Coordinates of C-alpha atoms and ligand atoms in Angstrom, one line a residue:
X1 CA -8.2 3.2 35.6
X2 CA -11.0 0.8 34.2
X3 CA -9.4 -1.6 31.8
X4 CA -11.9 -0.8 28.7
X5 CA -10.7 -4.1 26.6
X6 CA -13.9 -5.2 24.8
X7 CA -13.1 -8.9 25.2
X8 CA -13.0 -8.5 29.0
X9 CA -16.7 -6.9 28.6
X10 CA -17.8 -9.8 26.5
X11 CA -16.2 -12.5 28.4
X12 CA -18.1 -11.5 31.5
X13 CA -21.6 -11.6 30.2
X14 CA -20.7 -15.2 28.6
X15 CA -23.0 -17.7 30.2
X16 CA -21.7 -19.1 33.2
X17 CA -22.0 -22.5 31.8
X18 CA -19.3 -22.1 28.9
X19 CA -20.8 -25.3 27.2
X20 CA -23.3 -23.3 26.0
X21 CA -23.5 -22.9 22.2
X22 CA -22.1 -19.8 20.6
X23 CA -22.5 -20.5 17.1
X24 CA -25.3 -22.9 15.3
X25 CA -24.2 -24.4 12.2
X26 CA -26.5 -25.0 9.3
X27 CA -25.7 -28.6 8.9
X28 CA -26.1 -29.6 12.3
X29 CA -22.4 -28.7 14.3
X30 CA -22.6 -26.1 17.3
X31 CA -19.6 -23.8 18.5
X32 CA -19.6 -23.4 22.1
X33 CA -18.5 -20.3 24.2
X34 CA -15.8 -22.7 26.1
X35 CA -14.5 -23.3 22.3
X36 CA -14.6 -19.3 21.6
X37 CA -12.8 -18.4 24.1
X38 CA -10.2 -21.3 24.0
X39 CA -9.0 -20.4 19.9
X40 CA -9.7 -17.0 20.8
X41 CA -6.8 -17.6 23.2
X42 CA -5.0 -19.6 21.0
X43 CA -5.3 -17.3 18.1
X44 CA -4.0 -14.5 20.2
X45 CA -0.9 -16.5 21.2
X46 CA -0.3 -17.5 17.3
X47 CA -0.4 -13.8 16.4
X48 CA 1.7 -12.2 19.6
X49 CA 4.5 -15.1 18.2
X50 CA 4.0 -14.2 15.0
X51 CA 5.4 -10.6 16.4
X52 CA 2.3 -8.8 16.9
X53 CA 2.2 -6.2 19.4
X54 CA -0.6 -4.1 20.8
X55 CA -1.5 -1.3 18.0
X56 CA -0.2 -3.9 15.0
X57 CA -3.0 -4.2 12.7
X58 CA -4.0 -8.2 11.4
X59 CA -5.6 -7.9 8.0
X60 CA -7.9 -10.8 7.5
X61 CA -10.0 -11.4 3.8
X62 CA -11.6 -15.1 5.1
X63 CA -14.6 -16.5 4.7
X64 CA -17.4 -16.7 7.3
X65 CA -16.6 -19.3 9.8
X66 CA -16.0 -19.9 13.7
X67 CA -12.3 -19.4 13.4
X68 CA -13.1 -16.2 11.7
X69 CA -15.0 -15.1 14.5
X70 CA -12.4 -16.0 17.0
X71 CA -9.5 -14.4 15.0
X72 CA -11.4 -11.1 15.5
X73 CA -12.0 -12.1 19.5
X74 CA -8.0 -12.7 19.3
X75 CA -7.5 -9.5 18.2
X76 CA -9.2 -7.8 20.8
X77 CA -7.6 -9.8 23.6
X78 CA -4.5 -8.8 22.3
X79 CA -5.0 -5.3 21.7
X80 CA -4.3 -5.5 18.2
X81 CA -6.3 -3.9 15.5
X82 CA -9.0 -6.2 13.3
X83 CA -8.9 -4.9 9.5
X84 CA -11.6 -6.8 7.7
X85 CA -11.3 -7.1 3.8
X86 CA -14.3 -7.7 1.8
X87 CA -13.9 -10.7 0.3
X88 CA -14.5 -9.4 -2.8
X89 CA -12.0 -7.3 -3.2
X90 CA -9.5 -8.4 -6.1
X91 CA -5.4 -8.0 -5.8
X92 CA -5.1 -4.0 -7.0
X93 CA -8.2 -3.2 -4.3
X94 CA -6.0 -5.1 -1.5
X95 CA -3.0 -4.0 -2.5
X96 CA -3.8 -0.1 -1.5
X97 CA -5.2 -1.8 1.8
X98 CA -1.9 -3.3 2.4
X99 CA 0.2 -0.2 1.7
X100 CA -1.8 1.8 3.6
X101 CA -2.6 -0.5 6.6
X102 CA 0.2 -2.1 6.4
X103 CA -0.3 -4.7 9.1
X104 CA 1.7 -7.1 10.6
X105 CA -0.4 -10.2 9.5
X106 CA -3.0 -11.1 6.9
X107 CA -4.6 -13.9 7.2
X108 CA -6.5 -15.1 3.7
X109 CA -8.4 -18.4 2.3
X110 CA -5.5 -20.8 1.1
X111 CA -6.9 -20.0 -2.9
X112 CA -5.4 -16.3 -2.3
X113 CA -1.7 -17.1 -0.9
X114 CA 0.0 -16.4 -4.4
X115 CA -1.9 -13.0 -4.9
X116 CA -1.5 -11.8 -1.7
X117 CA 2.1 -13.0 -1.2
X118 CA 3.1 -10.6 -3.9
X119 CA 1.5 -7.6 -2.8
X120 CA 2.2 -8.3 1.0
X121 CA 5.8 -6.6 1.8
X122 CA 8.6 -9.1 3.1
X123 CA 7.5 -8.0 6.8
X124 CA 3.9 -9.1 6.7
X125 CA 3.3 -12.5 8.2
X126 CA 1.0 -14.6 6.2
X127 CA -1.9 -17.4 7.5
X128 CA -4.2 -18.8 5.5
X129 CA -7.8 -20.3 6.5
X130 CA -10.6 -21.3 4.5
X131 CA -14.6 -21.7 5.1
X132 CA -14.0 -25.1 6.7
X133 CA -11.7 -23.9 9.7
X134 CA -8.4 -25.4 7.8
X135 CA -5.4 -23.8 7.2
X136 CA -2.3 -22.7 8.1
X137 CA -3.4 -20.7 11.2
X138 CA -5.2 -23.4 12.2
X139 CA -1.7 -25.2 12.4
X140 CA 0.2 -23.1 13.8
X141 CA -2.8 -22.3 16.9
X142 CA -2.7 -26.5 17.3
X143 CA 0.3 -26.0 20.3
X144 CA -0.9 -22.7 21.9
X145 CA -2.1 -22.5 25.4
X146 CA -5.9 -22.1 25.3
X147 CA -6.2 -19.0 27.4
X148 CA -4.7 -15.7 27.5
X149 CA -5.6 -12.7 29.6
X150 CA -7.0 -9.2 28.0
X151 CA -4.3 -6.9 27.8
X152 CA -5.0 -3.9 29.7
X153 CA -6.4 -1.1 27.2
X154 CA -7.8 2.4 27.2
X155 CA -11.1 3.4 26.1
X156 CA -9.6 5.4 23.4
X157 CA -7.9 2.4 22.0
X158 CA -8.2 1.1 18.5
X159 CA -10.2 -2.2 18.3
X160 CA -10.7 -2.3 14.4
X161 CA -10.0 -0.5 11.2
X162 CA -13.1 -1.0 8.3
X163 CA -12.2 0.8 5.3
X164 CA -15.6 2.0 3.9
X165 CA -17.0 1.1 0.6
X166 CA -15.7 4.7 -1.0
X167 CA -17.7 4.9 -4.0
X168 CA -15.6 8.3 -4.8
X169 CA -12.3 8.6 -4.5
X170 CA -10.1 6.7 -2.1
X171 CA -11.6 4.4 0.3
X172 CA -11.0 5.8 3.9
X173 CA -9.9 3.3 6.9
X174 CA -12.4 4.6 9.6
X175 CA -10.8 4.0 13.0
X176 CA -12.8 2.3 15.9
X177 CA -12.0 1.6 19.1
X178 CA -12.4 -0.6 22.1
X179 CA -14.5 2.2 24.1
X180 CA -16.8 3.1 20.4
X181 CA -17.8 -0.7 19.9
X182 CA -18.1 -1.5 23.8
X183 CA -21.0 1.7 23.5
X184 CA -22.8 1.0 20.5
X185 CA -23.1 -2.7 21.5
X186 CA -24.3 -1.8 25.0
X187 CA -26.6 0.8 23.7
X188 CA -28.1 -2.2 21.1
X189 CA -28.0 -5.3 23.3
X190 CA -30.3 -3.1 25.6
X191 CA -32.8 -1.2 23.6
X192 CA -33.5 -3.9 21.4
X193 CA -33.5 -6.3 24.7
X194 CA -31.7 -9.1 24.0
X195 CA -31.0 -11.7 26.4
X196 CA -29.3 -15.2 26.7
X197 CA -32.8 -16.4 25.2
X198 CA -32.7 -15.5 22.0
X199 CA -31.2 -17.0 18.7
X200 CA -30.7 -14.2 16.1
X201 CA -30.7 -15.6 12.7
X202 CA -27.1 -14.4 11.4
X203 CA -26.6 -14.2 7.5
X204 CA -24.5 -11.1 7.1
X205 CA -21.1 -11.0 5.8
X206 CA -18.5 -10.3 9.1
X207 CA -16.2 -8.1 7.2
X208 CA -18.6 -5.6 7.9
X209 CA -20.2 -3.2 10.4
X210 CA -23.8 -5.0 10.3
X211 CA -22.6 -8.5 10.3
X212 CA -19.4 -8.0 12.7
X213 CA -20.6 -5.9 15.1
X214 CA -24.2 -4.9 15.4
X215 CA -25.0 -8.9 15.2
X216 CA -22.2 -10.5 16.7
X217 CA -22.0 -8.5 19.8
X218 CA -25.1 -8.1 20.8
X219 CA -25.1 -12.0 20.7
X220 CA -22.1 -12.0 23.0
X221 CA -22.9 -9.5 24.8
X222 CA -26.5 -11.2 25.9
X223 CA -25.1 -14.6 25.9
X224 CA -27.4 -15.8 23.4
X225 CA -27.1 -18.1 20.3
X226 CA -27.1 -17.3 16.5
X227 CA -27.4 -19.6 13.7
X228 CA -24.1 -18.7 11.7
X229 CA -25.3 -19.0 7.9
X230 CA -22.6 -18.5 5.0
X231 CA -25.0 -15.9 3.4
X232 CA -28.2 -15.8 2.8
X233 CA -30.4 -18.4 0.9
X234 CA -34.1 -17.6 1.1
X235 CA -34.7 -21.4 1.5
X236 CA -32.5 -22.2 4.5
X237 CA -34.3 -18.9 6.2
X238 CA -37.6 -20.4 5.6
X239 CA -36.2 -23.2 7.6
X240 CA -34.3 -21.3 10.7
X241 CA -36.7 -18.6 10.9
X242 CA -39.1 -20.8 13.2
X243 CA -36.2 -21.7 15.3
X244 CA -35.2 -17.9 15.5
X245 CA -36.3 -14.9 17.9
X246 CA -34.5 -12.2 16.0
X247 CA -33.3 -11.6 12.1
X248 CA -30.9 -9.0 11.2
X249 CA -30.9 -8.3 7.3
X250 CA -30.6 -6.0 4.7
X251 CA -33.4 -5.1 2.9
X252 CA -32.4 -6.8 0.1
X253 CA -33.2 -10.0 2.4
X254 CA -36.8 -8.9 3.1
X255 CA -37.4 -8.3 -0.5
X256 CA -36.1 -11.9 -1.2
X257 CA -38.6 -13.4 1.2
X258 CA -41.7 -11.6 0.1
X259 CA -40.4 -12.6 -3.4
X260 CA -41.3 -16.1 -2.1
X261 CA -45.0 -16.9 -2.1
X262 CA -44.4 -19.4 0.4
X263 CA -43.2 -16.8 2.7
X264 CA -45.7 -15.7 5.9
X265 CA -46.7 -15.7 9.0
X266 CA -45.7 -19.4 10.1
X267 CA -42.5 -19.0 9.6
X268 CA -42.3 -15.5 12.2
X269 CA -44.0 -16.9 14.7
X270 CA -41.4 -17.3 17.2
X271 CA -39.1 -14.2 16.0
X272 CA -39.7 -11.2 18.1
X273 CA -38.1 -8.5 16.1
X274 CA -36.8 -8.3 12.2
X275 CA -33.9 -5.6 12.2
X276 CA -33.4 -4.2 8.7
X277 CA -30.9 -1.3 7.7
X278 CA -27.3 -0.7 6.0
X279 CA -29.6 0.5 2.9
X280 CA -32.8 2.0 2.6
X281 CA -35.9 -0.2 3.0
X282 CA -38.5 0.5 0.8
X283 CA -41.5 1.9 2.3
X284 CA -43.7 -0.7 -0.2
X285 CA -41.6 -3.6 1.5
X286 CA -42.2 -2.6 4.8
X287 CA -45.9 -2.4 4.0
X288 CA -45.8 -5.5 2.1
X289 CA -44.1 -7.1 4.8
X290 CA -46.5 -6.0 7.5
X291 CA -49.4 -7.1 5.2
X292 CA -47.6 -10.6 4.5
X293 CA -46.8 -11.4 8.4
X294 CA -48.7 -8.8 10.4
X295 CA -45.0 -8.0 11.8
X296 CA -43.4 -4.0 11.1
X297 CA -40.0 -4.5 10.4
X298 CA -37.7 -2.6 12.7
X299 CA -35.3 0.0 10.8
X300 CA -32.2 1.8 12.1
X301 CA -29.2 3.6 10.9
X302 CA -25.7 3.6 11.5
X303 CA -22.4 3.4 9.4
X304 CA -19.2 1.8 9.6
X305 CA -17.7 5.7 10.8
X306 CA -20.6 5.6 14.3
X307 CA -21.7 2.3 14.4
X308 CA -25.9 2.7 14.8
X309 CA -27.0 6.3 15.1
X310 CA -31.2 5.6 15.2
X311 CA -33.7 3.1 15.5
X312 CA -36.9 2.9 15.3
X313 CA -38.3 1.9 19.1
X314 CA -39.0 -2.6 19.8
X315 CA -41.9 -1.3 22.0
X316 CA -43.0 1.7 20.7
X317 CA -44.4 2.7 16.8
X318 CA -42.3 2.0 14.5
X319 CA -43.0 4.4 11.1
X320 CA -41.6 2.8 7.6
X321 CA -39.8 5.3 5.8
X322 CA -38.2 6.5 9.3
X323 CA -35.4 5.5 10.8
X324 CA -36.5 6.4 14.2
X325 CA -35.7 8.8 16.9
X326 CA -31.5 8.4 18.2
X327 CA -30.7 5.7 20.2
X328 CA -29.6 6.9 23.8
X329 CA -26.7 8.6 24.5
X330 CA -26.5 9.7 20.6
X331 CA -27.6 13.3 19.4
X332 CA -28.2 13.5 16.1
X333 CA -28.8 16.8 14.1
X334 CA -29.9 18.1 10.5
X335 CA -28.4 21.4 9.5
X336 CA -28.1 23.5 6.3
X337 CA -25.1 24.9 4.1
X338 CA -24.5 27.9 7.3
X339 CA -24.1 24.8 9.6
X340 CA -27.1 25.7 11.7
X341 CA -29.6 23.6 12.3
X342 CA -32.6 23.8 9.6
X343 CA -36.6 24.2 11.1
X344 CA -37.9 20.7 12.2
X345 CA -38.8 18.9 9.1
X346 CA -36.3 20.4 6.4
X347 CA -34.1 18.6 4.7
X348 CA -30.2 19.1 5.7
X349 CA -27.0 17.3 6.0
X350 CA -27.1 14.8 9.3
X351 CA -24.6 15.1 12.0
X352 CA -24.3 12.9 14.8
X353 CA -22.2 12.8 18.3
X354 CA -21.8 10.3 20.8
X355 CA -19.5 7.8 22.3
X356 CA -20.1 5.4 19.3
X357 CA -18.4 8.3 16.8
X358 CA -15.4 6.8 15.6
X359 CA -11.4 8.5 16.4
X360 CA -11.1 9.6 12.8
X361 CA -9.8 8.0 9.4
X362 CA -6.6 6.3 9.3
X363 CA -3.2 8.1 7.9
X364 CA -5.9 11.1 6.9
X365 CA -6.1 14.0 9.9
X366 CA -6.8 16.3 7.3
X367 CA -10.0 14.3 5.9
X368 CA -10.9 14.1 10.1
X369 CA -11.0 17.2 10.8
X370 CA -13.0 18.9 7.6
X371 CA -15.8 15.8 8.5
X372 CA -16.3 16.9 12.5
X373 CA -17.6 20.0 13.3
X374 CA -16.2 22.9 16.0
X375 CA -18.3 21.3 18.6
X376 CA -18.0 17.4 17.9
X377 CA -20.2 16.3 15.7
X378 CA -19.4 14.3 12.6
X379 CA -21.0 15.1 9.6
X380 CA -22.0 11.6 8.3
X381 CA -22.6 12.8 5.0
X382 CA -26.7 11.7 4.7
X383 CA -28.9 14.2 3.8
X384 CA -32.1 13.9 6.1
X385 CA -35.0 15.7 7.7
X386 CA -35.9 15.2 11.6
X387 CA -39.4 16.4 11.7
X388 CA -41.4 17.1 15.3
X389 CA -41.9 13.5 15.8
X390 CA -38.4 12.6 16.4
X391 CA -38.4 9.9 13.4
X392 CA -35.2 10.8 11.0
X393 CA -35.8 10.7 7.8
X394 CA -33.0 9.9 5.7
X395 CA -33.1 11.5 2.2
X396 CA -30.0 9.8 0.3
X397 CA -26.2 10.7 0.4
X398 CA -25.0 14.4 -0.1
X399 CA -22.8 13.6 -3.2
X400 CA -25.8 12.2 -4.1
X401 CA -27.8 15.2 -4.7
X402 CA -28.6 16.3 -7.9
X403 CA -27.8 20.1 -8.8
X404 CA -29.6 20.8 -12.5
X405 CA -29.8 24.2 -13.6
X406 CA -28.5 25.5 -10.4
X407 CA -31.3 23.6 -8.2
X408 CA -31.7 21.1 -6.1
X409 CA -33.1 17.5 -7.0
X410 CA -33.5 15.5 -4.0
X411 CA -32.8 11.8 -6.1
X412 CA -35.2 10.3 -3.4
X413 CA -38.2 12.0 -4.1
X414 CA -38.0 11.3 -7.7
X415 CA -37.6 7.6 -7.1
X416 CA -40.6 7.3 -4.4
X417 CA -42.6 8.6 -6.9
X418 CA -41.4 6.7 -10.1
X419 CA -42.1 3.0 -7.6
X420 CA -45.1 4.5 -7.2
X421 CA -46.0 4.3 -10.6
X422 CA -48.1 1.1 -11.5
X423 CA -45.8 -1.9 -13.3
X424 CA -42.4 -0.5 -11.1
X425 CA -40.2 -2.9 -9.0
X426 CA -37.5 -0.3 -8.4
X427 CA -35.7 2.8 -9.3
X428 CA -32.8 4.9 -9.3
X429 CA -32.3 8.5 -9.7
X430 CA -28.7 9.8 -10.4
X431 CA -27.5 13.3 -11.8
X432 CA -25.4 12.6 -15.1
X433 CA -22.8 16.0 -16.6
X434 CA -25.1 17.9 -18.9
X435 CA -23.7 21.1 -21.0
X436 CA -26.6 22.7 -20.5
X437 CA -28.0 22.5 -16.4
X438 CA -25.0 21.0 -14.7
X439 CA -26.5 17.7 -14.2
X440 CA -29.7 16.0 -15.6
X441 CA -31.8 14.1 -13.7
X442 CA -31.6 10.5 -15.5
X443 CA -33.7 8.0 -14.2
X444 CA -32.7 4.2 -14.5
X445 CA -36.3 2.4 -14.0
X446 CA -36.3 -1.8 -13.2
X447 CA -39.9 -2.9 -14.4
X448 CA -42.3 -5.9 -12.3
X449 CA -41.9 -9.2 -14.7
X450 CA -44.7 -8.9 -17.2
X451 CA -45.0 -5.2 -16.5
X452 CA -45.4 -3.5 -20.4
X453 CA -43.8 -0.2 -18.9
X454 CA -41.8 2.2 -21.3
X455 CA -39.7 5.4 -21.0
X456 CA -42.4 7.4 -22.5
X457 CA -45.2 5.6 -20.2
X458 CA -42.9 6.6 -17.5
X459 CA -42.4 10.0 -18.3
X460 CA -45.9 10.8 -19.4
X461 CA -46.8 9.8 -15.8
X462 CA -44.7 11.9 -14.1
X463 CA -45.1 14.9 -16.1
X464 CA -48.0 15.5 -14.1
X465 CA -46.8 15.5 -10.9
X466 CA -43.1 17.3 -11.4
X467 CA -42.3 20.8 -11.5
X468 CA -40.0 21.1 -14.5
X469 CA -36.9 21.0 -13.0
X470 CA -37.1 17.9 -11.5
X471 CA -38.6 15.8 -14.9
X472 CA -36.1 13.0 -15.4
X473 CA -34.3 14.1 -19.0
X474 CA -33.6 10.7 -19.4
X475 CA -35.2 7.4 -18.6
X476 CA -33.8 4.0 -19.0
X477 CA -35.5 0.7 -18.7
X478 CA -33.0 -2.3 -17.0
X479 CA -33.2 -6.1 -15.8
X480 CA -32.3 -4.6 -12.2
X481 CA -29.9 -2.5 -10.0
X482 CA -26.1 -2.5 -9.3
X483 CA -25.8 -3.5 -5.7
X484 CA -23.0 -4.1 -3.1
X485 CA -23.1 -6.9 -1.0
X486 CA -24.7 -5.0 1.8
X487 CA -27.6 -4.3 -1.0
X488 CA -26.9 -0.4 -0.9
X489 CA -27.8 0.7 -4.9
X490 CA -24.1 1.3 -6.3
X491 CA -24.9 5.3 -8.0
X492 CA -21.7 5.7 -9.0
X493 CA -21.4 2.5 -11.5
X494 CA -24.8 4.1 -13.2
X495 CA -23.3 7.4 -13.3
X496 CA -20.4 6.0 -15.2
X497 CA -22.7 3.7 -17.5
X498 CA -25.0 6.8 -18.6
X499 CA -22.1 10.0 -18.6
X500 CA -22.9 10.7 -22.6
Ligands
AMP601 P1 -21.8 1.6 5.6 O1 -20.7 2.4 6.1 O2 -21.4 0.6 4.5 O3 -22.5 0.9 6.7 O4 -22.8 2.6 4.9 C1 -23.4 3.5 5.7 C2 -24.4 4.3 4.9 O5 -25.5 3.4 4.5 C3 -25.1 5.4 5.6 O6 -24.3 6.5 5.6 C4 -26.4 5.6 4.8 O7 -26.1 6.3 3.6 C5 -26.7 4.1 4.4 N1 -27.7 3.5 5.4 C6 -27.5 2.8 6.4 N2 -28.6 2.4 7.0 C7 -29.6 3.0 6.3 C8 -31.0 3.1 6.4 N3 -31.7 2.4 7.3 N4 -31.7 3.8 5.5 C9 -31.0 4.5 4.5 N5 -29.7 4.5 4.4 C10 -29.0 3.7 5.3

């Protein structure tokens, strides 16, 4: 049987000429592929001695840096399962990661050894390694032979473990394996063409889906180059944008940029395609964007469960407000309470199949099975419409949805309208306990700087537009949004602020 390890994929499309830069440095310094593959190898060495075998998991909350990079690769070679922590998580967070994950090592940033050593049990091995490539690991790799062959794995094998952001309840560990990531990244590399060429601009954290996978393999995949920036800084963009051919952000990135007058056309010149998703872009900041640098900005979606599900096309239209048709090899469906699909164009819960799914959540069969359906397909969650066009649409999240006096609220409609509304940077629309409909639709309204906008100037605009049911009962007036890191609008923070 083909041997499906994902590091054997990658290392065959490396360039031939190994000396070729990997990773570009900010201040100057360049990672090779030869030096990938070499601590890669060395990594995986540490970590098999360390008394990993194939299955363990390696937990690793570090900082963005080569070494990081390669501790993932080692992983893969090894057959051992990457766990990525957020680095933001603090000691209670990591300590249900531990218990549940419990993997064999966990490598941290030097600052964290205390915390971690005391919620790590006595058979968890513990490196450390910090944003500069020092550290214990980096020790104990200095002896280890610098190369070590793929072991032999199945398709179905588990590569990684991301727990997702679980903004209710517990957070879930979505498996992945070798066979999902080798897909997606295929799938990607090829419909978005990338080729040894190109130099993707690469400001994502790696502890997740956008930033570990999407990015980094179809970089690896392509033999190509990225510049490998700590996070991002709009000024240091402006700078490596002109030396780019692709940019991968969130939308929270795009917004930045246009938030900088000095922002436009010179600096796109040589990129061929801005990817935005993770979180919704705005349809004003695609406009905007288009307007500013004459460039649409390509959207797609995908979640840490399927990797990317749709995207709009690199040749074809691409539509703001869309997330395009599915990528090949994916279906993707929209279906109602009954589970049967609803008429083109109605809005329903998304489901998605294809050999990017993931093999279920971690320690939780029960939670599997109630997400996929009798036929296959998982139900992501995302409430969408797919109209005739073939552009998905995605509406927000299904615990999202507001239920007020027995009806639906779609939060997404509510807020399109609100930024809309002269004065209006942003909006969010959540459904807060009322002892009267259920819910009530609150509205939590960020104003433009200068902008003289009130609740009352809010309401008194919508009131025209509304049916009843959907009138926000409540408006507030903020400084700006809770977000996560990967700029997604954190509902369940406001929904606790504004419970009366
Ligand atoms: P995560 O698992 O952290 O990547 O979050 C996945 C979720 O982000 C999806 O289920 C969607 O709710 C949301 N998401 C991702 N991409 C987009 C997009 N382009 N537009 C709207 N929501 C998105």
């Amino acid at each position: 049987m083909r041997d499906a390890n994902l590091y054997r994929l990658m290392r065959r499309r490396f360039p031939a000429d190994l000396d070729q830069p990997c990773l570009l440095l900010p201040g100057g310094a360049t990672v090779t592929y030869r030096t990938l593959d070499a601590r890669s190898a060395q990594i995986a060495h540490a970590l098999v001695s360390a008394g990993c075998v194939a299955g363990d998991r390696v937990a690793a909350q570090v900082e963005k840096s080569a070494t990081a990079v390669c501790l993932y690769l080692a992983c893969l070679r090894a057959g051992l399962v990457y766990l990525p922590l957020n680095t933001g998580y603090q000691q209670r967070e990591l300590s249900y990661f531990l218990l549940d994950a419990k993997p064999r090592v966990i490598v941290c940033s030097p600052d964290a050894m205390g915390s971690m050593s005391a919620i790590a049990t006595p058979r968890m091995r513990i490196f450390t390694l910090d944003d500069r490539d020092q550290g214990s690991l980096i020790n104990e790799i200095r002896t280890c032979f610098e190369d070590f062959k793929p072991v032999p794995l199945q398709e179905g094998d588990l590569a990684a473990i991301l727990y997702t952001s679980g903004t209710t309840g517990r957070s879930k560990g979505a498996m992945l394996s070798h066979g999902n990531l080798a897909a997606n990244a295929l799938t990607l590399g090829e419909y978005w063409a990338f080729s040894a060429a190109d130099v993707l601009y690469h400001a994502l954290p790696i502890y997740h889906v956008h930033g570990l996978f999407v990015a980094i393999h179809c970089v690896l995949l392509s033999g190509s180059r990225m510049w490998f920036c700590p996070r991002f800084d709009v000024k240091e963009a402006l700078e490596l944008l002109p030396r780019s051919s692709v940019m991968m952000g969130v939308p929270t990135f795009y917004t930045r940029l246009l938030a900088n007058p000095e922002f436009g056309r010179k600096h796109c010149a040589t990129v061929r395609v801005f990817i935005s998703g993770s979180a919704p872009l705005l349809p004003e900041t695609f406009a905007s964007f288009e307007e500013r640098t004459g460039v649409r900005i390509l959207e797609r979606y995908g979640m840490t469960e399927t990797g990317m599900n749709t995207s709009n096309p690199l040749f074809g239209e691409r539509i703001g407000g869309t997330v395009g048709p599915p990528l090949p090899g994916v279906s993707v469906r929209v279906t109602g309470a009954d589970g049967k699909s609803v008429p083109a164009g109605d809005i329903g819960g998304i489901e998605v199949k294809g050999p990017n799914v993931f093999r279920g959540y971690w320690g939780m069969p029960e939670k599997t099975a109630e997400d996929f359906t009798a036929d296959g397909f998982f139900r992501t969650g995302d409430m969408g419409r797919l109209p005739a066009n073939g552009y998905l649409q995605i509406v927000g999240r299904a615990k999202d949805l507001i239920i007020t006096g027995g009806l639906n609220v779609y939060p997404k409609e509510i807020e399109e309208l609100i930024d809309s509304l002269p004065g209006v940077l942003e909006s969010a629309v959540i459904g807060i306990p009322h002892p009267d409909f259920g819910e009530a639709v609150t509205a939590v309204v960020v104003a433009q700087p200068n902008a003289r906008l009130t609740s009352n100037k809010i309401i008194a605009a919508l009131k025209p537009q509304l049916a009843g049911f959907k009138m926000p009962k409540y408006v507030y007036m903020v400084a700006d949004l809770p977000r996560n890191t990967m700029g997604k609008v954190q509902k369940n923070i406001l929904r606790q602020q504004y419970e009366k």
